[in-house]
Each structure stands twice: as structure tokens, then as C-alpha cells.
Amino acid sequence: MSSSSLSSSLPSPASSHPLAPYGWDASWESEFTPYAEQGLLAGRVVRVDRGQCDVVTADGVLRADTAFVTPHDPLRVVCTGDWVAVEPAGDPRYVRDCLPRRSAFVRSTSSKRSEGQILAANVDHAVVAVSLAAELDLARVERFLALAWESGARPLVVLTKADLVGDPVTVSHLVEDVEGAAPGVPVCAVSALGGDGLDVLGAAVAGGTSVLLGQSGAGKSTLANALVGEDVMRVHATRDVDGKGRHTTTTRNLLVLPGGGVLIDTPGLRGVGLWDAEAGVGQVFAEIEELARECRFHDCAHGTEPGCAVLAALDDGRLAQRRLDSYRKLQRENQWIVAKTDARVRAELRRDWKRKGAQGRAAMELKRGRRG
Ligand code: GDP
Ligand code: ZN
């Protein structure tokens, strides 16, 4: 993989701003204008803690109360990574508003009602860590990628522990395998131990906010250490075992990377492996996925696209309509489970499905017309 394929096209940074290392850019600046006019301070939430949050501002890290911005919708609750407007003074000092999120990661709850817990906001890169110490499970990679895409962040796959494979030719074949399962997603191999590939990864995440996803044991903590630097992480870890709620400026779930960019590392996100338990749509419907690989377009929605192998199989009876219907249903449900993003994203998904549904019906009618 060339490092250019990873270079980001994020809004240009307002680089002279003291918050630029935290991801402040021209676009946040313009969204913040009305708040600035009210004398409010711009800041990014680096930690949340029962009704309060730590916000990094141009004046340093401030503790603020979130009572004003605590709505009934749990997905609207202020979380790490949010950009907020904070009162310049006061005791307590309040967060007055939260800027609209560009993306959000939400943990699904076991309840059927789609109430999630918001884990991280305004994430640009979802780094999916996949260990090369075990056999590649592409279906699992795809589920993490689905989670990443649904959040609004852009995924990239990092194959970790490349040193355990040894042979660089084998490593590059594994990279190609994953690239095949992840169209449009950059894939790289690293060894946090030996340091190979860390420069490429560091450059890829330098332009924005990242989170690390992946199974437990995939090497996320080791990777975070390598990216952030041992010292910062040790402070971070010490704080984790302390757990007394003591407030220090080093206590953050959002960390500035020495090579540029920001890493959000919350305990909840580490546990995102929870999603592993889901039955993979791809595994359950292997034959449809197989057919779909023959479609002319790799992103074919099997609706109205020309050269669709799935619709062709439906036509000549190799594929049962019932089977395709339940595939689509599970796919939709799976999206709900993995998405659980904020209301705006949910609304977009809903619109998308409506559009696809309409396309599908139109295609069916067209076909019926042709036959009759
Ligand atoms: P996490 O659960 O995803 O945070 O995974 P960890 O970072 O705790 O790593 C799991 C195990 O893999 C640990 O024993 C690490 O020492 C090991 N590990 C992580 N990165 C590498 C690497 O680059 N090379 C090798 N050989 N082992 C690694
Ligand atoms: Zn198709």
C-alpha cells in the first residue's frame, strides 16, 4: 500500500489555532461563529464522567457541567470527541451546546428498542486491527468494516503482528486478501514490536481523529502505545486502575498523537468486540455473496443494476426469492445492530432503504412487464 492511498481529504486545518492539534478546522470554526459571538469558548470533550466533562479549550482543560445539554435521547448525550460551546466562567461552568456531529460510534444495548450508548463522536478514521497471529477471518473483518462505515468514519484495516508471519511475501498476500474483502478500504500491515509499517499508519491517522476497533487480543493497546508513546499511555493506564474519579489534566480518553492527529480510546470502544457475537450475514448467506461477486458492479445493490448476477439467478430459479428476502432482512437488521449511530445517520439510512426498496420494486415491475 502506498502512503498516498491513505492520505486524507479532511477540511483544511485552521492551523494557527491552539485547538488545531485537537482537530479544530475551518469548518468547525465557521459552525462555532454564533457561539463565539455570545462569548462562549470552543472546546473538545476529552472525557465524560457522570454529568460532567473535561473540555480542552484554548485556555486549557476545563471541567464543565452537562446539565444543559442532557436530552432524553441517549444518543444526544455529550461524549468524548464532541465539540462544544462552554461558558467562559461560572461555578459550575456549563456546556451550552454541542456542535452537530460528523460521525458517532454507539454501543448497542441488548434491548430491542434501539437505545444505544454513545461512545465517541467526530471520528474520521476507524482503524480496524486484525491480528496476523491467527488465521484471517474475512467475515469478521467485514463486520467491523460495516460498523466503521455506519458510524460515518472512514475505515482502514491494520494487520497487526506482522513480525509473527515473518515472510514479507506472505504478508503482502494477506494484505491483498483483505483488500479483496474490503473494496475501497486501505489495508496495511504493521508490527508494533518491530516498528514496521508504523510510519505509514502514523501518516494515515495524522489528519484527523481515530479510534481503534477489533477483537480482544488483536493488538489495539500495543498499537495505541506505539502511536501515542509509552509515557502518555502509562499515565493513561494508571488513571484507569485508579478509578476514584480524581480529576487530573492527564486523565483523558482523547489523546493528541505526536505525529499529528488524535486518538480516542475509551474503555467502551475497546469492548466493541461485543459485536463479534453477531451471526455474520455473509456467512449465513454465502451463496448470495458468491453470486454478488459476479455482479458487474462490486457495490451492486441487486436492484436495477445491469449485469446483476443475483437477479439473474433469481430469474432462472437458482436462487429462491424467499432466500433473497431474508438475506435483505438480516442485512437491514444487522445494519441496525451495528449502526446505532445518531439520529441523523439513522434517518439517512432509512431514506437510503426507502430509495433502494423503491428501486427494487421498479425493477420487479420492469421485469414482469418484460415477461408479460
Ligand atoms: P488488545 O486486546 O487488542 O488491546 O491487544 P493487545 O495490544 O493487548 O495485544 C495482545 C497480545 O498481542 C499481547 O500479548 C501483545 O504483546 C501481542 N502483540 C501486540 N502487538 C504485537 C506485535 O506487533 N507483534 C507481536 N509479536 N505481538 C504483539
Ligand atoms: Zn447484483
Short mmCIF file of C-alpha atoms and ligand atoms in Angstrom, two decimals:
data_model
loop_
_atom_site.label_atom_id
_atom_site.label_comp_id
_atom_site.label_asym_id
_atom_site.label_seq_id
_atom_site.Cartn_x
_atom_site.Cartn_y
_atom_site.Cartn_z
CA MET A 1 0.00 0.00 0.00
CA SER A 2 1.33 3.43 -0.83
CA SER A 3 1.00 6.07 1.82
CA SER A 4 -0.70 8.34 -0.71
CA SER A 5 -3.69 6.00 -0.83
CA LEU A 6 -4.18 6.75 2.84
CA SER A 7 -3.82 10.49 2.67
CA SER A 8 -6.97 12.14 3.87
CA SER A 9 -9.09 14.84 2.34
CA LEU A 10 -10.39 16.38 5.52
CA PRO A 11 -11.23 20.08 5.78
CA SER A 12 -8.07 22.13 5.94
CA PRO A 13 -6.93 22.81 9.50
CA ALA A 14 -7.15 26.27 10.98
CA SER A 15 -3.56 25.56 11.88
CA SER A 16 -2.64 28.62 13.92
CA HIS A 17 -5.48 27.90 16.34
CA PRO A 18 -4.46 26.43 19.71
CA LEU A 19 -7.08 23.70 19.22
CA ALA A 20 -5.74 22.68 15.79
CA PRO A 21 -3.87 19.69 17.27
CA TYR A 22 -7.25 18.51 18.59
CA GLY A 23 -8.85 18.61 15.17
CA TRP A 24 -10.21 22.15 15.06
CA ASP A 25 -10.60 23.18 11.44
CA ALA A 26 -12.10 25.92 9.31
CA SER A 27 -15.44 24.12 9.18
CA TRP A 28 -15.76 23.79 12.98
CA GLU A 29 -14.69 27.40 13.22
CA SER A 30 -17.49 28.57 10.98
CA GLU A 31 -20.06 26.42 12.79
CA PHE A 32 -18.89 27.90 16.04
CA THR A 33 -19.23 31.53 14.92
CA PRO A 34 -22.66 32.16 16.52
CA TYR A 35 -21.40 30.79 19.85
CA ALA A 36 -18.22 32.86 19.67
CA GLU A 37 -20.45 35.91 19.22
CA GLN A 38 -22.11 35.03 22.54
CA GLY A 39 -18.71 34.95 24.20
CA LEU A 40 -18.68 31.17 24.61
CA LEU A 41 -15.50 29.12 24.47
CA ALA A 42 -14.93 26.40 21.90
CA GLY A 43 -13.64 23.12 23.20
CA ARG A 44 -13.39 19.41 22.57
CA VAL A 45 -14.58 16.89 25.12
CA VAL A 46 -11.68 14.70 26.22
CA ARG A 47 -13.56 12.80 28.90
CA VAL A 48 -17.07 12.44 30.25
CA ASP A 49 -17.95 11.47 33.76
CA ARG A 50 -21.47 11.38 35.20
CA GLY A 51 -22.94 14.75 34.32
CA GLN A 52 -19.59 16.43 33.91
CA CYS A 53 -16.97 16.52 31.25
CA ASP A 54 -13.42 17.67 30.70
CA VAL A 55 -13.13 20.02 27.77
CA VAL A 56 -9.89 21.14 26.19
CA THR A 57 -10.14 24.79 25.19
CA ALA A 58 -7.72 27.50 24.10
CA ASP A 59 -7.47 28.27 27.85
CA GLY A 60 -6.53 24.71 28.78
CA VAL A 61 -8.62 21.84 30.13
CA LEU A 62 -11.80 22.91 31.92
CA ARG A 63 -14.32 20.89 33.84
CA ALA A 64 -17.89 21.64 32.79
CA ASP A 65 -21.35 20.56 33.74
CA THR A 66 -23.51 18.96 31.02
CA ALA A 67 -26.92 19.59 32.62
CA PHE A 68 -27.91 21.99 29.83
CA VAL A 69 -27.18 19.54 27.05
CA THR A 70 -28.52 16.32 28.53
CA PRO A 71 -31.51 15.40 26.42
CA HIS A 72 -33.75 12.37 26.74
CA ASP A 73 -32.21 10.75 23.70
CA PRO A 74 -29.15 8.87 24.97
CA LEU A 75 -27.56 9.30 21.56
CA ARG A 76 -27.56 13.05 22.04
CA VAL A 77 -25.63 12.96 25.29
CA VAL A 78 -22.28 14.72 25.18
CA CYS A 79 -19.46 12.27 24.66
CA THR A 80 -15.72 12.13 24.13
CA GLY A 81 -14.84 13.76 20.83
CA ASP A 82 -17.73 16.22 20.78
CA TRP A 83 -17.06 19.87 20.01
CA VAL A 84 -18.92 22.04 22.49
CA ALA A 85 -19.61 25.63 23.43
CA VAL A 86 -18.63 26.23 27.06
CA GLU A 87 -19.36 29.15 29.34
CA PRO A 88 -16.24 31.28 29.86
CA ALA A 89 -16.75 31.28 33.63
CA GLY A 90 -19.08 30.13 36.36
CA ASP A 91 -19.26 27.60 39.14
CA PRO A 92 -20.34 25.24 37.86
CA ARG A 93 -19.49 26.28 34.38
CA TYR A 94 -21.92 24.82 31.84
CA VAL A 95 -21.64 23.31 28.41
CA ARG A 96 -24.21 25.38 26.49
CA ASP A 97 -24.38 23.44 23.25
CA CYS A 98 -22.86 20.64 21.27
CA LEU A 99 -21.93 21.13 17.60
CA PRO A 100 -23.57 18.73 15.15
CA ARG A 101 -21.53 15.54 14.88
CA ARG A 102 -19.78 14.44 11.75
CA SER A 103 -19.80 10.84 12.92
CA ALA A 104 -20.56 8.80 16.01
CA PHE A 105 -19.83 5.38 17.46
CA VAL A 106 -22.58 3.92 19.56
CA ARG A 107 -22.72 0.73 21.57
CA SER A 108 -25.90 -1.16 21.04
CA THR A 109 -27.76 -2.26 24.10
CA SER A 110 -29.32 -5.68 24.40
CA SER A 111 -32.76 -4.10 24.49
CA LYS A 112 -34.86 -4.28 21.36
CA ARG A 113 -35.62 -0.60 21.46
CA SER A 114 -32.80 1.00 19.61
CA GLU A 115 -31.22 2.76 22.54
CA GLY A 116 -27.51 2.88 22.39
CA GLN A 117 -24.75 4.32 24.44
CA ILE A 118 -22.70 6.88 22.63
CA LEU A 119 -19.01 6.06 22.76
CA ALA A 120 -17.16 8.55 20.57
CA ALA A 121 -18.03 11.47 18.34
CA ASN A 122 -16.44 13.08 15.32
CA VAL A 123 -14.23 10.19 14.39
CA ASP A 124 -12.57 10.39 10.97
CA HIS A 125 -10.68 7.10 10.88
CA ALA A 126 -11.85 3.79 12.26
CA VAL A 127 -8.72 1.69 12.46
CA VAL A 128 -9.73 -1.96 12.41
CA ALA A 129 -6.97 -4.04 13.98
CA VAL A 130 -6.76 -7.62 12.73
CA SER A 131 -4.15 -9.98 14.13
CA LEU A 132 -1.98 -11.93 11.74
CA ALA A 133 -1.21 -14.32 14.60
CA ALA A 134 -4.44 -16.17 13.83
CA GLU A 135 -5.99 -17.25 10.56
CA LEU A 136 -7.68 -14.37 8.74
CA ASP A 137 -11.43 -14.28 9.29
CA LEU A 138 -12.64 -12.05 6.48
CA ALA A 139 -16.26 -12.22 7.61
CA ARG A 140 -15.26 -10.74 10.94
CA VAL A 141 -13.25 -8.05 9.18
CA GLU A 142 -16.35 -7.21 7.15
CA ARG A 143 -18.46 -6.85 10.28
CA PHE A 144 -16.02 -4.41 11.78
CA LEU A 145 -15.91 -2.56 8.49
CA ALA A 146 -19.70 -2.35 8.48
CA LEU A 147 -19.59 -0.90 11.97
CA ALA A 148 -16.98 1.60 10.87
CA TRP A 149 -18.83 2.70 7.74
CA GLU A 150 -22.11 3.08 9.63
CA SER A 151 -20.51 5.36 12.16
CA GLY A 152 -19.65 7.83 9.45
CA ALA A 153 -15.91 7.32 9.93
CA ARG A 154 -13.66 6.02 7.19
CA PRO A 155 -12.30 2.57 7.91
CA LEU A 156 -8.80 1.36 7.40
CA VAL A 157 -7.56 -2.10 8.20
CA VAL A 158 -4.31 -2.69 10.03
CA LEU A 159 -2.96 -6.22 10.02
CA THR A 160 -1.05 -6.43 13.28
CA LYS A 161 1.80 -8.63 14.49
CA ALA A 162 3.29 -8.90 11.01
CA ASP A 163 6.52 -9.99 12.68
CA LEU A 164 4.85 -13.30 13.54
CA VAL A 165 4.35 -14.06 9.84
CA GLY A 166 7.94 -13.25 9.05
CA ASP A 167 7.97 -13.70 5.29
CA PRO A 168 7.15 -10.32 3.66
CA VAL A 169 5.73 -12.01 0.53
CA THR A 170 3.20 -13.87 2.68
CA VAL A 171 2.35 -10.62 4.46
CA SER A 172 1.66 -8.86 1.17
CA HIS A 173 -0.56 -11.75 0.05
CA LEU A 174 -2.53 -11.43 3.26
CA VAL A 175 -2.86 -7.70 2.64
CA GLU A 176 -4.22 -8.48 -0.83
CA ASP A 177 -6.71 -10.98 0.61
CA VAL A 178 -8.09 -8.35 2.95
CA GLU A 179 -8.12 -5.72 0.19
CA GLY A 180 -10.31 -8.11 -1.78
CA ALA A 181 -12.82 -8.25 1.07
CA ALA A 182 -12.70 -4.51 1.68
CA PRO A 183 -13.20 -2.59 -1.56
CA GLY A 184 -12.03 0.98 -1.24
CA VAL A 185 -10.55 0.44 2.20
CA PRO A 186 -6.82 0.99 2.72
CA VAL A 187 -5.07 -2.02 4.23
CA CYS A 188 -1.62 -2.08 5.75
CA ALA A 189 0.47 -4.46 7.82
CA VAL A 190 2.37 -3.37 10.90
CA SER A 191 4.47 -4.77 13.65
CA ALA A 192 4.15 -2.72 16.79
CA LEU A 193 7.00 -4.80 18.18
CA GLY A 194 9.47 -4.33 15.33
CA GLY A 195 8.10 -0.97 14.26
CA ASP A 196 7.48 -1.98 10.64
CA GLY A 197 4.64 -0.07 8.99
CA LEU A 198 4.07 2.26 11.92
CA ASP A 199 5.24 5.25 9.88
CA VAL A 200 2.63 4.55 7.21
CA LEU A 201 -0.10 4.10 9.81
CA GLY A 202 1.02 7.22 11.67
CA ALA A 203 0.79 9.22 8.46
CA ALA A 204 -2.64 7.79 7.70
CA VAL A 205 -4.11 8.84 11.03
CA ALA A 206 -2.25 12.16 11.23
CA GLY A 207 -5.05 14.05 9.51
CA GLY A 208 -7.91 13.50 11.91
CA THR A 209 -9.47 11.69 14.81
CA SER A 210 -9.09 7.92 15.04
CA VAL A 211 -10.46 5.06 17.06
CA LEU A 212 -9.11 1.52 17.27
CA LEU A 213 -11.56 -1.31 16.76
CA GLY A 214 -11.02 -5.02 16.74
CA GLN A 215 -11.26 -8.22 18.69
CA SER A 216 -9.70 -8.51 22.08
CA GLY A 217 -6.10 -9.57 21.60
CA ALA A 218 -5.88 -8.02 18.14
CA GLY A 219 -3.13 -5.73 19.38
CA LYS A 220 -5.07 -2.49 19.85
CA SER A 221 -3.44 -1.45 23.14
CA THR A 222 0.01 -2.21 21.81
CA LEU A 223 -0.78 -0.19 18.70
CA ALA A 224 -2.11 2.70 20.78
CA ASN A 225 1.10 2.65 22.81
CA ALA A 226 3.16 2.71 19.65
CA LEU A 227 1.18 5.61 18.19
CA VAL A 228 0.84 7.70 21.32
CA GLY A 229 4.13 6.96 23.00
CA GLU A 230 4.63 4.88 26.13
CA ASP A 231 4.74 7.77 28.59
CA VAL A 232 1.35 9.16 27.78
CA MET A 233 -0.23 5.73 27.81
CA ARG A 234 1.30 4.82 31.17
CA VAL A 235 -0.31 7.87 32.74
CA HIS A 236 -3.50 6.96 30.95
CA ALA A 237 -3.37 3.38 32.22
CA THR A 238 -2.54 4.40 35.78
CA ARG A 239 -5.61 6.54 35.72
CA ASP A 240 -7.67 3.56 34.56
CA VAL A 241 -6.83 1.44 37.64
CA ASP A 242 -7.23 4.37 39.99
CA GLY A 243 -10.91 4.75 39.19
CA LYS A 244 -11.54 7.13 42.10
CA GLY A 245 -12.81 9.89 39.88
CA ARG A 246 -9.93 12.12 40.88
CA HIS A 247 -9.50 14.93 38.42
CA THR A 248 -6.14 15.46 36.81
CA THR A 249 -5.34 17.07 33.48
CA THR A 250 -3.70 13.85 32.29
CA THR A 251 -6.96 11.95 32.58
CA ARG A 252 -8.19 11.83 29.04
CA ASN A 253 -9.80 9.47 26.65
CA LEU A 254 -8.79 11.67 23.77
CA LEU A 255 -5.09 11.92 23.13
CA VAL A 256 -3.04 14.01 20.75
CA LEU A 257 -0.67 11.88 18.69
CA PRO A 258 2.92 13.10 18.47
CA GLY A 259 2.85 12.58 14.69
CA GLY A 260 -0.38 14.58 14.32
CA GLY A 261 -3.99 13.57 14.74
CA VAL A 262 -5.98 12.47 17.74
CA LEU A 263 -6.78 9.05 19.17
CA ILE A 264 -9.97 8.40 21.09
CA ASP A 265 -9.50 5.43 23.36
CA THR A 266 -12.42 4.85 25.72
CA PRO A 267 -12.91 1.63 27.64
CA GLY A 268 -16.27 1.21 25.89
CA LEU A 269 -14.73 1.33 22.47
CA ARG A 270 -12.18 -1.26 23.45
CA GLY A 271 -15.08 -3.56 24.15
CA VAL A 272 -16.60 -3.05 20.77
CA GLY A 273 -15.64 -6.68 20.17
CA LEU A 274 -19.12 -7.26 21.60
CA TRP A 275 -20.33 -7.05 18.06
CA ASP A 276 -18.31 -10.16 17.29
CA ALA A 277 -21.10 -12.28 18.68
CA GLU A 278 -23.43 -11.49 15.81
CA ALA A 279 -24.07 -14.08 13.17
CA GLY A 280 -22.35 -12.79 10.07
CA VAL A 281 -24.75 -12.10 7.24
CA GLY A 282 -22.07 -13.12 4.79
CA GLN A 283 -21.54 -16.47 6.44
CA VAL A 284 -25.19 -17.29 6.65
CA PHE A 285 -25.86 -16.36 3.05
CA ALA A 286 -22.63 -17.45 1.46
CA GLU A 287 -24.25 -18.43 -1.84
CA ILE A 288 -25.76 -14.95 -2.30
CA GLU A 289 -22.47 -13.31 -1.53
CA GLU A 290 -20.92 -15.70 -4.03
CA LEU A 291 -23.41 -14.64 -6.71
CA ALA A 292 -22.96 -10.99 -5.85
CA ARG A 293 -19.29 -11.32 -6.62
CA GLU A 294 -20.31 -11.98 -10.24
CA CYS A 295 -22.34 -8.77 -10.47
CA ARG A 296 -20.86 -6.26 -12.86
CA PHE A 297 -20.52 -3.62 -10.13
CA HIS A 298 -18.80 -4.52 -6.90
CA ASP A 299 -21.21 -2.29 -5.00
CA CYS A 300 -24.26 -3.70 -6.81
CA ALA A 301 -27.40 -3.41 -4.68
CA HIS A 302 -29.13 -6.10 -6.78
CA GLY A 303 -31.94 -3.69 -7.58
CA THR A 304 -31.83 -2.15 -11.04
CA GLU A 305 -28.15 -2.52 -11.85
CA PRO A 306 -27.24 -4.02 -15.21
CA GLY A 307 -25.24 -7.22 -15.12
CA CYS A 308 -26.58 -8.23 -11.70
CA ALA A 309 -25.81 -11.91 -11.11
CA VAL A 310 -28.13 -12.13 -8.10
CA LEU A 311 -31.19 -11.02 -10.11
CA ALA A 312 -30.12 -13.35 -12.93
CA ALA A 313 -30.05 -16.30 -10.50
CA LEU A 314 -33.46 -15.24 -9.21
CA ASP A 315 -34.79 -15.21 -12.77
CA ASP A 316 -33.61 -18.68 -13.72
CA GLY A 317 -34.58 -20.23 -10.40
CA ARG A 318 -31.12 -20.91 -8.97
CA LEU A 319 -31.93 -18.54 -6.13
CA ALA A 320 -35.22 -18.53 -4.21
CA GLN A 321 -36.97 -15.19 -3.72
CA ARG A 322 -37.56 -16.15 -0.07
CA ARG A 323 -33.86 -16.62 0.43
CA LEU A 324 -33.04 -13.22 -1.03
CA ASP A 325 -35.77 -11.57 1.04
CA SER A 326 -34.45 -12.96 4.30
CA TYR A 327 -30.91 -12.05 3.30
CA ARG A 328 -32.02 -8.48 2.79
CA LYS A 329 -33.94 -8.51 6.03
CA LEU A 330 -30.99 -9.77 8.04
CA GLN A 331 -28.75 -7.31 6.29
CA ARG A 332 -31.04 -4.50 7.35
CA GLU A 333 -31.26 -5.77 10.91
CA ASN A 334 -27.54 -6.19 11.04
CA GLN A 335 -27.17 -2.62 9.93
CA TRP A 336 -29.38 -1.53 12.78
CA ILE A 337 -27.34 -3.53 15.23
CA VAL A 338 -24.02 -2.26 14.05
CA ALA A 339 -25.09 1.22 13.13
CA LYS A 340 -26.89 2.57 16.18
CA THR A 341 -25.45 5.86 15.22
CA ASP A 342 -27.00 9.18 15.94
CA ALA A 343 -30.42 10.19 14.74
CA ARG A 344 -29.17 11.96 11.65
CA VAL A 345 -27.35 8.88 10.41
CA ARG A 346 -30.33 6.70 11.23
CA ALA A 347 -32.57 9.00 9.21
CA GLU A 348 -30.15 8.82 6.30
CA LEU A 349 -30.11 5.05 6.44
CA ARG A 350 -33.88 4.98 6.48
CA ARG A 351 -34.02 7.23 3.42
CA ASP A 352 -31.48 5.03 1.71
CA TRP A 353 -33.53 1.89 2.34
CA LYS A 354 -36.69 3.55 1.10
CA ARG A 355 -34.89 4.54 -2.06
CA LYS A 356 -33.50 1.03 -2.51
CA GLY A 357 -36.89 -0.51 -1.81
CA ALA A 358 -38.46 1.69 -4.46
CA GLN A 359 -35.72 0.79 -6.90
CA GLY A 360 -36.25 -2.89 -6.20
CA ARG A 361 -39.97 -2.64 -6.79
CA ALA A 362 -39.41 -0.71 -10.00
CA ALA A 363 -37.02 -3.40 -11.18
CA MET A 364 -39.53 -6.14 -10.42
CA GLU A 365 -42.28 -4.32 -12.27
CA LEU A 366 -39.99 -3.76 -15.21
CA LYS A 367 -39.20 -7.47 -15.32
CA ARG A 368 -42.82 -8.51 -15.02
CA GLY A 369 -43.66 -6.13 -17.86
CA ARG A 370 -40.91 -7.63 -19.98
CA ARG A 371 -42.13 -11.15 -19.37
CA GLY A 372 -45.82 -10.39 -19.89
P1 GDP B 1 -5.85 -5.73 22.51
O1 GDP B 1 -6.65 -6.67 23.35
O2 GDP B 1 -6.44 -5.61 21.14
O3 GDP B 1 -5.61 -4.40 23.14
O4 GDP B 1 -4.43 -6.46 22.27
P2 GDP B 1 -3.03 -6.18 22.98
O5 GDP B 1 -2.42 -4.92 22.49
O6 GDP B 1 -3.19 -6.33 24.44
O7 GDP B 1 -2.14 -7.37 22.39
C1 GDP B 1 -2.48 -8.73 22.59
C2 GDP B 1 -1.20 -9.54 22.58
O8 GDP B 1 -0.53 -9.43 21.32
C3 GDP B 1 -0.20 -9.06 23.61
O9 GDP B 1 0.39 -10.19 24.21
C4 GDP B 1 0.82 -8.29 22.81
O10 GDP B 1 2.09 -8.32 23.39
C5 GDP B 1 0.82 -9.02 21.50
N1 GDP B 1 1.21 -8.13 20.39
C6 GDP B 1 0.68 -6.92 20.11
N2 GDP B 1 1.30 -6.37 19.04
C7 GDP B 1 2.24 -7.26 18.64
C8 GDP B 1 3.21 -7.26 17.57
O11 GDP B 1 3.36 -6.34 16.77
N3 GDP B 1 3.99 -8.38 17.49
C9 GDP B 1 3.87 -9.42 18.33
N4 GDP B 1 4.67 -10.47 18.14
N5 GDP B 1 2.98 -9.44 19.35
C10 GDP B 1 2.18 -8.38 19.51
ZN ZN B 2 -26.19 -7.54 -8.17
#
